[in-house]
PDB file of N, CA and C in Angstrom:
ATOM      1  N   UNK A   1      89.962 116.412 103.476  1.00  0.00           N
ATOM      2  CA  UNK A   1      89.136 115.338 102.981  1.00  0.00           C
ATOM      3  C   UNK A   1      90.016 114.406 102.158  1.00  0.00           C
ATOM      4  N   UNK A   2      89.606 112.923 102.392  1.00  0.00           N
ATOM      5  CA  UNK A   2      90.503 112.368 101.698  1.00  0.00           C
ATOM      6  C   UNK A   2      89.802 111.441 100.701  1.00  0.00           C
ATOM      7  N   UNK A   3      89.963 110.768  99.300  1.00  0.00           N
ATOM      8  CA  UNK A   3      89.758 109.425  98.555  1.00  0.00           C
ATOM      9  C   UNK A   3      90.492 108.856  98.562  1.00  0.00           C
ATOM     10  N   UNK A   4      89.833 107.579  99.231  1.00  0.00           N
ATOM     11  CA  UNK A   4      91.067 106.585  99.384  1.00  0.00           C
ATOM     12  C   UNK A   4      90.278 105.658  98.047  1.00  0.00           C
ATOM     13  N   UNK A   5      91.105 104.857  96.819  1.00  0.00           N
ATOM     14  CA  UNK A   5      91.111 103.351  96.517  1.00  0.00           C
ATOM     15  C   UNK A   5      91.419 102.200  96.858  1.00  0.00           C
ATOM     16  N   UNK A   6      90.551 101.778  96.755  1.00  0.00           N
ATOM     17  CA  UNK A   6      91.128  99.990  96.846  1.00  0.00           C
ATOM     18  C   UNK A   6      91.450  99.341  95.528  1.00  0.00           C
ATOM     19  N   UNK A   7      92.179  98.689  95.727  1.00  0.00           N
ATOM     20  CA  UNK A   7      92.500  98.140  94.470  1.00  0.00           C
ATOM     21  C   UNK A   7      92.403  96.273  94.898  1.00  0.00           C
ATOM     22  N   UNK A   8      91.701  95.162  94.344  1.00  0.00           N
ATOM     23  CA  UNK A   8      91.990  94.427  94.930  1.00  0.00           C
ATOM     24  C   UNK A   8      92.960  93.840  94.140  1.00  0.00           C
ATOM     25  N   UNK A   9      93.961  92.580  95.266  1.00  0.00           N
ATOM     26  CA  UNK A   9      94.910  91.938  94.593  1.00  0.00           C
ATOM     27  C   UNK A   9      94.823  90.226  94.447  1.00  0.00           C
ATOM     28  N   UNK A  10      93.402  89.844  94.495  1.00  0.00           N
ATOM     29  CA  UNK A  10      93.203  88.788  94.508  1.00  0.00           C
ATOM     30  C   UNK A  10      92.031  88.444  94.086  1.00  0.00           C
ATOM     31  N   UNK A  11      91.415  87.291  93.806  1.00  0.00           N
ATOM     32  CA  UNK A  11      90.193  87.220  93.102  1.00  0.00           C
ATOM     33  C   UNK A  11      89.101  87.666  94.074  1.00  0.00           C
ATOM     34  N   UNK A  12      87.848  88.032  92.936  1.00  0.00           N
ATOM     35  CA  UNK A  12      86.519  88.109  93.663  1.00  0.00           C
ATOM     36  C   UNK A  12      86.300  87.318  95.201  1.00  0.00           C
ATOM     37  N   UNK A  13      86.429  86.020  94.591  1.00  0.00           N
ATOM     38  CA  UNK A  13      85.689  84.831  95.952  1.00  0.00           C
ATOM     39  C   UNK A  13      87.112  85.043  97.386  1.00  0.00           C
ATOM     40  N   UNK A  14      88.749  85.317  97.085  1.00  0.00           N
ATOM     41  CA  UNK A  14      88.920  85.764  98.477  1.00  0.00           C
ATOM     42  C   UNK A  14      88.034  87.180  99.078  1.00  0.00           C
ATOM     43  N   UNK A  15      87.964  88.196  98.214  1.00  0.00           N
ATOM     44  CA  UNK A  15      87.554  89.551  98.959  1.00  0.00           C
ATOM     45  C   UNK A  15      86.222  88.876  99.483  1.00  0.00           C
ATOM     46  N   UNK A  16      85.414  87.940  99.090  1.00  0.00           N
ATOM     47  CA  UNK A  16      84.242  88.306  99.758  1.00  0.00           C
ATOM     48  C   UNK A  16      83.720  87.132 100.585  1.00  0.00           C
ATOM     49  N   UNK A  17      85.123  86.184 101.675  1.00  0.00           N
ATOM     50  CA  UNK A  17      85.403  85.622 102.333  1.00  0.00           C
ATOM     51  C   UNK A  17      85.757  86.619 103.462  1.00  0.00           C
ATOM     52  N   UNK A  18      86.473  87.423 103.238  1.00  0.00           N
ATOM     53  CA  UNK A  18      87.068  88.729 104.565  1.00  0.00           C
ATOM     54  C   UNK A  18      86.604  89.670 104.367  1.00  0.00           C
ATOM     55  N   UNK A  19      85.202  89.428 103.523  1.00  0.00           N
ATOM     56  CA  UNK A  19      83.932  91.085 103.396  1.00  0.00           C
ATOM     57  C   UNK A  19      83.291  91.052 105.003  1.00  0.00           C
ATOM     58  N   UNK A  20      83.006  90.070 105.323  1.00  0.00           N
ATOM     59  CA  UNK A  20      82.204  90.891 106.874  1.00  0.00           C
ATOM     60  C   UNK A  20      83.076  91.314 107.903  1.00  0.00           C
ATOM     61  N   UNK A  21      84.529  91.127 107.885  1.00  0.00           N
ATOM     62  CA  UNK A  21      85.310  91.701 108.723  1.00  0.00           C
ATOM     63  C   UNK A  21      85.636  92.725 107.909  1.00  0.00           C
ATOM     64  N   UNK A  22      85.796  93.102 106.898  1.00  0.00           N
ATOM     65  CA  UNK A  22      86.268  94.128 105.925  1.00  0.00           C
ATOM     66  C   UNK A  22      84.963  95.210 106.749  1.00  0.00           C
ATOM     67  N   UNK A  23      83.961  94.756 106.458  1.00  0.00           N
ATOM     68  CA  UNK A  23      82.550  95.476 106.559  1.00  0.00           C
ATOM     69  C   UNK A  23      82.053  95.772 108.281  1.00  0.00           C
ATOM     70  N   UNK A  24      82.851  94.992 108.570  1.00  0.00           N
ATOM     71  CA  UNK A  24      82.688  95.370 110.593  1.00  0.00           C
ATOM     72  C   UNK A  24      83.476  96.754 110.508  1.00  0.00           C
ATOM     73  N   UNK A  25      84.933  96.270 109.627  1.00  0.00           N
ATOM     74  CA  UNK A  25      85.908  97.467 110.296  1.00  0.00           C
ATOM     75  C   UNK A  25      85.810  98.751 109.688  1.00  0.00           C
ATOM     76  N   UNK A  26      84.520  98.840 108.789  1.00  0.00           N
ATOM     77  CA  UNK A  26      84.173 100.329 108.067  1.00  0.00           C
ATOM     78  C   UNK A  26      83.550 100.708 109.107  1.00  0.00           C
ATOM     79  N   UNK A  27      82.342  99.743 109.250  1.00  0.00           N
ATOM     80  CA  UNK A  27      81.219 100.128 110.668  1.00  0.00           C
ATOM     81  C   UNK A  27      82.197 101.088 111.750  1.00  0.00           C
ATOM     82  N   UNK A  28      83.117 100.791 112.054  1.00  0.00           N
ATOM     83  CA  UNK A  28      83.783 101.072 112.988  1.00  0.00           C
ATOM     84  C   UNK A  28      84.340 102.704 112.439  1.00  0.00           C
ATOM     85  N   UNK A  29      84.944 103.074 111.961  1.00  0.00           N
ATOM     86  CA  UNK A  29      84.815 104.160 111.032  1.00  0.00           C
ATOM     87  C   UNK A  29      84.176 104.853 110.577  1.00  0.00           C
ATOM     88  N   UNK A  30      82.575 104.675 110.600  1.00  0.00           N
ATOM     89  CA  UNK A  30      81.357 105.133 110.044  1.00  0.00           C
ATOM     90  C   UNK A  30      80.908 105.950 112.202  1.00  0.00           C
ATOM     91  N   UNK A  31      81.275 104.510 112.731  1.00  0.00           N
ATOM     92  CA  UNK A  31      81.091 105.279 114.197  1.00  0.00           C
ATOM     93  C   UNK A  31      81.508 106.373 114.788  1.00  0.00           C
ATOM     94  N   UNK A  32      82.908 106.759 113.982  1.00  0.00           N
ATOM     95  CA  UNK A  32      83.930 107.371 115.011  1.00  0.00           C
ATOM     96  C   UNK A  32      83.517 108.612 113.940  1.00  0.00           C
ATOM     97  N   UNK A  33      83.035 108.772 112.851  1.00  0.00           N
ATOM     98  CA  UNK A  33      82.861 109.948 112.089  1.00  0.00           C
ATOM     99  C   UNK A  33      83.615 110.310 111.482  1.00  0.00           C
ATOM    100  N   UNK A  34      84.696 109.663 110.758  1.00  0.00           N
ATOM    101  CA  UNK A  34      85.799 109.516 110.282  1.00  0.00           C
ATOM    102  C   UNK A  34      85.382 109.171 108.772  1.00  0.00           C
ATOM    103  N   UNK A  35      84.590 108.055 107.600  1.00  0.00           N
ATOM    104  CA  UNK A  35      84.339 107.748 106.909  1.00  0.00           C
ATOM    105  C   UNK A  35      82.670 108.479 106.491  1.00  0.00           C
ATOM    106  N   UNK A  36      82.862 109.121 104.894  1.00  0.00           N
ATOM    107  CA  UNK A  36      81.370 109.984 104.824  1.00  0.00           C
ATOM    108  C   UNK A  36      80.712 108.704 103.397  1.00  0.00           C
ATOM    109  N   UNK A  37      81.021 108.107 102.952  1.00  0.00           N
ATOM    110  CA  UNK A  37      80.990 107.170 101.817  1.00  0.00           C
ATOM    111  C   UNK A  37      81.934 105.879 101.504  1.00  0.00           C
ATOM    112  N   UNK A  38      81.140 104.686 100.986  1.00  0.00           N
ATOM    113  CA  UNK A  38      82.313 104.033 100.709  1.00  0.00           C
ATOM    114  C   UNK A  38      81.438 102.991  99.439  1.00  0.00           C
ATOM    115  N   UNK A  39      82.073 102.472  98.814  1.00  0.00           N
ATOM    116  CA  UNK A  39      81.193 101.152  97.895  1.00  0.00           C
ATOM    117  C   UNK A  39      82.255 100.345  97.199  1.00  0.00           C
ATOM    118  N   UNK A  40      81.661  99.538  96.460  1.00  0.00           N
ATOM    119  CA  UNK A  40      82.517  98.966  95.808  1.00  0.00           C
ATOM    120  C   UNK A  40      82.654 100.041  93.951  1.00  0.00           C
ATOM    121  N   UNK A  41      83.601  99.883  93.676  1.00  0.00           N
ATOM    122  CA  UNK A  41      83.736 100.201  92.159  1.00  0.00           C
ATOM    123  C   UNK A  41      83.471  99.688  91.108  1.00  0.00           C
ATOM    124  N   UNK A  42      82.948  99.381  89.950  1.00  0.00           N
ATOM    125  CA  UNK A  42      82.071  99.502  88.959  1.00  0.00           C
ATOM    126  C   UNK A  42      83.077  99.517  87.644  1.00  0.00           C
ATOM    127  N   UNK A  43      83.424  98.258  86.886  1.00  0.00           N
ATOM    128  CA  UNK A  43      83.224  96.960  87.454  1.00  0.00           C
ATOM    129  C   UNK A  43      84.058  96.826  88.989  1.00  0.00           C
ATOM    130  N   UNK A  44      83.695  95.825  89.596  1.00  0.00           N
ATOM    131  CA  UNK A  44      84.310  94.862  90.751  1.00  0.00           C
ATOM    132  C   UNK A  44      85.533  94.375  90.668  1.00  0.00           C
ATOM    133  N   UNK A  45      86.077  95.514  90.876  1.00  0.00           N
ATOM    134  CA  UNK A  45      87.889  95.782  90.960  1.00  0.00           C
ATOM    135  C   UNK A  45      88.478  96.345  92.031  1.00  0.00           C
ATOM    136  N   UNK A  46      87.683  96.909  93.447  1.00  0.00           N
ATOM    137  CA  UNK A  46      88.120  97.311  94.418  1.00  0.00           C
ATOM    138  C   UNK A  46      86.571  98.131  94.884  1.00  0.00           C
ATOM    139  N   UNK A  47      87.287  98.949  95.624  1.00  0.00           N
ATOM    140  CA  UNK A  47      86.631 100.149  96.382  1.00  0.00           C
ATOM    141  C   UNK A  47      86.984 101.760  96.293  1.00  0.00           C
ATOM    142  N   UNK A  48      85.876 102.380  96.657  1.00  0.00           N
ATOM    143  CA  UNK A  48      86.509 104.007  97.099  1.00  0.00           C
ATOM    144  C   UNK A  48      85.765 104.078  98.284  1.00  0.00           C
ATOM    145  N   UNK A  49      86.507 105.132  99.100  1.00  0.00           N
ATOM    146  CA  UNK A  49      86.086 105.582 100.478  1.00  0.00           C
ATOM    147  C   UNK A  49      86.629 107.362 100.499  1.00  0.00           C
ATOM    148  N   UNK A  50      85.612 108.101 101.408  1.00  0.00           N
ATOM    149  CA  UNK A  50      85.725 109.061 101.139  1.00  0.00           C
ATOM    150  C   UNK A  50      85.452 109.377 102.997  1.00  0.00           C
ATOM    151  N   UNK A  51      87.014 110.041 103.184  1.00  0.00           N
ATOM    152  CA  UNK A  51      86.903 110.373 104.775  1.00  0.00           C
ATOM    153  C   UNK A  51      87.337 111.818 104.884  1.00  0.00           C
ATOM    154  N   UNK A  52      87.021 111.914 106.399  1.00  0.00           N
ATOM    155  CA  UNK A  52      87.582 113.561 106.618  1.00  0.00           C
ATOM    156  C   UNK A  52      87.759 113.830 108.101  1.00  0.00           C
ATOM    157  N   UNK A  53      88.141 114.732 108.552  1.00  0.00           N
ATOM    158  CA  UNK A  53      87.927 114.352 109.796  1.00  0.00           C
ATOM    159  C   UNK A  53      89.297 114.371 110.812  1.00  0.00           C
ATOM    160  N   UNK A  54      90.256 114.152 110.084  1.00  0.00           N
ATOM    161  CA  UNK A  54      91.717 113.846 110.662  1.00  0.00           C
ATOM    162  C   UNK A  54      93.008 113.649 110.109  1.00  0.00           C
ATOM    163  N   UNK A  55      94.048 113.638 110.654  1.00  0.00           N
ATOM    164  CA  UNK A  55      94.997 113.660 109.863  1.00  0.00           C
ATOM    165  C   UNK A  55      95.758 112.551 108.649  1.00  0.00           C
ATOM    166  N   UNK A  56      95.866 112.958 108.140  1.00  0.00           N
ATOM    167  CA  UNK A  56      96.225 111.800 106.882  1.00  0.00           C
ATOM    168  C   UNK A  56      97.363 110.444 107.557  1.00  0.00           C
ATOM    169  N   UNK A  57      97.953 110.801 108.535  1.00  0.00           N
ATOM    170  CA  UNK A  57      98.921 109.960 109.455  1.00  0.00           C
ATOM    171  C   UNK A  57      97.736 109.148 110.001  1.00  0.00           C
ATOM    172  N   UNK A  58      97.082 109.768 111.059  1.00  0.00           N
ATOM    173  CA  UNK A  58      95.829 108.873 111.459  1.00  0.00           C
ATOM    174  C   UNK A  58      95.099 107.890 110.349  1.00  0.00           C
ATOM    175  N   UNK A  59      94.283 108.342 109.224  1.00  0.00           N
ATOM    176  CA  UNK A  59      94.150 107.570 108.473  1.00  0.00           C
ATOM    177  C   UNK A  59      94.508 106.284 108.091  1.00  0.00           C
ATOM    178  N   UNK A  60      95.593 106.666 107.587  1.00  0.00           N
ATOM    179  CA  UNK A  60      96.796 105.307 107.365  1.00  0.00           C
ATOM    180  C   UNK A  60      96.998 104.968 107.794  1.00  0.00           C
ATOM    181  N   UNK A  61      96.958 105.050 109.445  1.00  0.00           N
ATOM    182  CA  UNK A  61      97.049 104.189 110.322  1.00  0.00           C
ATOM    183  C   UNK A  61      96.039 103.489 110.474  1.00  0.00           C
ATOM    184  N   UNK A  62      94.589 103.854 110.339  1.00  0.00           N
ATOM    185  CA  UNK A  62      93.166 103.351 110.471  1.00  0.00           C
ATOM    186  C   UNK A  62      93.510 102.380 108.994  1.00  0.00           C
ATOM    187  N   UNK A  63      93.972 102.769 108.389  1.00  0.00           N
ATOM    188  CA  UNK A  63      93.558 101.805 106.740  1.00  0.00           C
ATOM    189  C   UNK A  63      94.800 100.818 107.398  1.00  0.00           C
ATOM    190  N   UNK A  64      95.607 100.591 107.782  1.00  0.00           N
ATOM    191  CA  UNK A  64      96.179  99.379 108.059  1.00  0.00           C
ATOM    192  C   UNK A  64      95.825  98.419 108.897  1.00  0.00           C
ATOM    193  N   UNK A  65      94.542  98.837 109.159  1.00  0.00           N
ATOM    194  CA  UNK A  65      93.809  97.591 110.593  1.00  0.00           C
ATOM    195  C   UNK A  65      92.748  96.910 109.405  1.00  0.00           C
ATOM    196  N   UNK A  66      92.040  97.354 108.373  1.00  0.00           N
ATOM    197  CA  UNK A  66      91.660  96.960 107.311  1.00  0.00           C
ATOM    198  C   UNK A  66      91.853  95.679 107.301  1.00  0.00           C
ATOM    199  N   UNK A  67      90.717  94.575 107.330  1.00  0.00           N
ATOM    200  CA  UNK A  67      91.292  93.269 106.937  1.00  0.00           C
ATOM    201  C   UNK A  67      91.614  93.009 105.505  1.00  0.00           C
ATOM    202  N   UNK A  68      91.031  93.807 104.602  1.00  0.00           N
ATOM    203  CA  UNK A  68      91.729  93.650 103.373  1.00  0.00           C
ATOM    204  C   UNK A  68      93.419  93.714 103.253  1.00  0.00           C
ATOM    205  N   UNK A  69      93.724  95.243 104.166  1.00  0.00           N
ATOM    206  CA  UNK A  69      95.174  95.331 104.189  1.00  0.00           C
ATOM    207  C   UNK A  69      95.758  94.721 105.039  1.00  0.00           C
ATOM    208  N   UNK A  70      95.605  93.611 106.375  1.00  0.00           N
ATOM    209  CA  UNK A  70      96.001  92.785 107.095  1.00  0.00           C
ATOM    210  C   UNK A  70      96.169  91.585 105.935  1.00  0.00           C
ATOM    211  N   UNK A  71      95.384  91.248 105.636  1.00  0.00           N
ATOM    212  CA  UNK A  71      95.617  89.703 104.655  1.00  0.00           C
ATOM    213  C   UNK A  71      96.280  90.057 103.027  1.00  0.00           C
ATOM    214  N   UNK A  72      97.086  91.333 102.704  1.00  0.00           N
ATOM    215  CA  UNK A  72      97.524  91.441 101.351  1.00  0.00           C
ATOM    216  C   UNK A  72      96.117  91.320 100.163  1.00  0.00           C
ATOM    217  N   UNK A  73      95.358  91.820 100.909  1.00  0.00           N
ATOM    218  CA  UNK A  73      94.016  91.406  99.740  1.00  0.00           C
ATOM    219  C   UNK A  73      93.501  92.652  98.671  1.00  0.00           C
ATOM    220  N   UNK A  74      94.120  93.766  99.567  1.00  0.00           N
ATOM    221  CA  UNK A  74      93.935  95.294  98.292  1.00  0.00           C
ATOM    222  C   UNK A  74      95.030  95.877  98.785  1.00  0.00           C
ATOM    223  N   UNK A  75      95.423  97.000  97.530  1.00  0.00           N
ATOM    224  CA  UNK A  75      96.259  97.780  97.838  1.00  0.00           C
ATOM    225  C   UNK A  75      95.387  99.232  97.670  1.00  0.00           C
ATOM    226  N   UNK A  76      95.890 100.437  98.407  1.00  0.00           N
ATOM    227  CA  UNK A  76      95.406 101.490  98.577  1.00  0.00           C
ATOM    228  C   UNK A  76      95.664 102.432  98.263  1.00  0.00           C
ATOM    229  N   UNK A  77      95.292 103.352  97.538  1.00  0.00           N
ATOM    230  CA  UNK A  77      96.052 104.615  97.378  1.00  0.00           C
ATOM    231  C   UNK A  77      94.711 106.177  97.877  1.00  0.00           C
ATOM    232  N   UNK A  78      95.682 106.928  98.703  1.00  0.00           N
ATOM    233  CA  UNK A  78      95.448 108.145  99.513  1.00  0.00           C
ATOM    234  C   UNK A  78      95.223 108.893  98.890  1.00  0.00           C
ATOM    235  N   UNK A  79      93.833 110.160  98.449  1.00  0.00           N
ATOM    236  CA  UNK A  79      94.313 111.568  98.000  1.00  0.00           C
ATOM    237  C   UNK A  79      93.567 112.579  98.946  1.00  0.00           C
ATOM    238  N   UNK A  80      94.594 112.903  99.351  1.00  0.00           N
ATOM    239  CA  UNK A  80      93.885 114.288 100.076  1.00  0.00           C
ATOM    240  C   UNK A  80      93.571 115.476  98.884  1.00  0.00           C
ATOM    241  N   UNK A  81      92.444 116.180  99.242  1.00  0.00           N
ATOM    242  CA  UNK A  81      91.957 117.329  99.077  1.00  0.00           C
ATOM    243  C   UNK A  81      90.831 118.368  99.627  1.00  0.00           C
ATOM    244  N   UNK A  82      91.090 119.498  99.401  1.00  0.00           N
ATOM    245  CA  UNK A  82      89.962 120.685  99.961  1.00  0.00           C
ATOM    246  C   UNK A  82      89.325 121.087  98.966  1.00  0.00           C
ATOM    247  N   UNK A  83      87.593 120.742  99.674  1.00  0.00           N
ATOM    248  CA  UNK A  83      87.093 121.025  98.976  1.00  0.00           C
ATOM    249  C   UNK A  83      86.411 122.780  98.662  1.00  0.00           C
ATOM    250  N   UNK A  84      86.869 123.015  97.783  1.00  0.00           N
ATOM    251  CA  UNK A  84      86.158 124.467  97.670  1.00  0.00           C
ATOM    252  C   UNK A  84      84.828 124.791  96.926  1.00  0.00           C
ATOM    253  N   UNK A  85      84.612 123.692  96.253  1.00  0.00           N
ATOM    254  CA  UNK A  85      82.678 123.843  96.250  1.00  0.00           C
ATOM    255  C   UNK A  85      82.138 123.016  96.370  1.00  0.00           C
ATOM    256  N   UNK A  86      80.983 123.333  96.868  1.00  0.00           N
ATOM    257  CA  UNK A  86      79.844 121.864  97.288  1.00  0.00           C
ATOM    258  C   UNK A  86      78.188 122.286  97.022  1.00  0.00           C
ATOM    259  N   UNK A  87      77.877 120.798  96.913  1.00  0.00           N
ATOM    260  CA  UNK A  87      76.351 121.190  96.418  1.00  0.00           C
ATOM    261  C   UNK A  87      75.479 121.818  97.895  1.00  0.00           C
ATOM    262  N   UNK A  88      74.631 122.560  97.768  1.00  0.00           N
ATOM    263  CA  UNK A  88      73.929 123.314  98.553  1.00  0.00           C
ATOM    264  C   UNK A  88      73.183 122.155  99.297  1.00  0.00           C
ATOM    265  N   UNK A  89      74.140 121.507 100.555  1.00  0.00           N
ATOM    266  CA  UNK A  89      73.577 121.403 101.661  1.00  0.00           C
ATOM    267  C   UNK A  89      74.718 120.727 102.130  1.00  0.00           C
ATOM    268  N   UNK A  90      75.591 120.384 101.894  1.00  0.00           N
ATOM    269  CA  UNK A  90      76.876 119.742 101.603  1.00  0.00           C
ATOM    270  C   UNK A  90      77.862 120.835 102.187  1.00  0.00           C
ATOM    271  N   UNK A  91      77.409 121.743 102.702  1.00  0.00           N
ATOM    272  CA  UNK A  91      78.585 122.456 103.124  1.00  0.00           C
ATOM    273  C   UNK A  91      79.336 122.397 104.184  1.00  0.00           C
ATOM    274  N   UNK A  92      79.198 121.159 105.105  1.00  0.00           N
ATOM    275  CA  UNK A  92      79.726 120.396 106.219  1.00  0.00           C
ATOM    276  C   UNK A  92      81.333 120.262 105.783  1.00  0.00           C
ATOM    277  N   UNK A  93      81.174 120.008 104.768  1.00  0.00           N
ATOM    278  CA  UNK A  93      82.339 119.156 103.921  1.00  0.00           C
ATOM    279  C   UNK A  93      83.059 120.217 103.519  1.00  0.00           C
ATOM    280  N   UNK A  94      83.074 121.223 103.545  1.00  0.00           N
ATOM    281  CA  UNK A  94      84.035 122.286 103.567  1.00  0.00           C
ATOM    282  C   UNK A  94      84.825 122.767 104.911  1.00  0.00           C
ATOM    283  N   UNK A  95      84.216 122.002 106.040  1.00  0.00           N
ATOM    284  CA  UNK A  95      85.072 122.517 107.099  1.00  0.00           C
ATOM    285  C   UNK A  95      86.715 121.931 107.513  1.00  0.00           C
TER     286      UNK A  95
END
């Protein structure tokens, strides 16, 4: 399982000029079963996304089609981990 951040590197009004392609290319990720969560962060300083599913090479390869990361608009940082407890129904997420 991985958390990825976004960090953005540019103001509010670019990110949310390349939000519906940003927001197509999650869709796309949400399809393939690859992405279990994603939002913006609190304050409005980037994102988190929370995937699983495949290898951390794959990933990063998926986060570089990102139009955020095509146009220099966030930077990202990866954490893999296993999870060893989960709330009782959530136990998908241990596989």
């Amino acid at each position: 399982m991985f958390v990825i951040t976004l960090s953005y590197l540019v103001g509010v009004e670019e990110i949310d000029e390349a939000m519906p392609a940003h927001r197509e290319w999650l869709d796309a990720q949400y399809s393939d079963g690859v992405f279990l969560a994603s939002g913006a962060q609190v304050p409005r300083k980037g994102g988190v996304i929370l995937a699983a599913g495949l290898p951390r090479l794959e990933l990063e390869a998926r986060l570089s089609l990102d139009p955020f990361k095509q146009k220099n608009l966030a930077s990202y940082e990866v954490v893999e981990f296993v999870p060893r407890a989960v709330k009782p129904g959530l136990e998908a997420l241990q596989a």
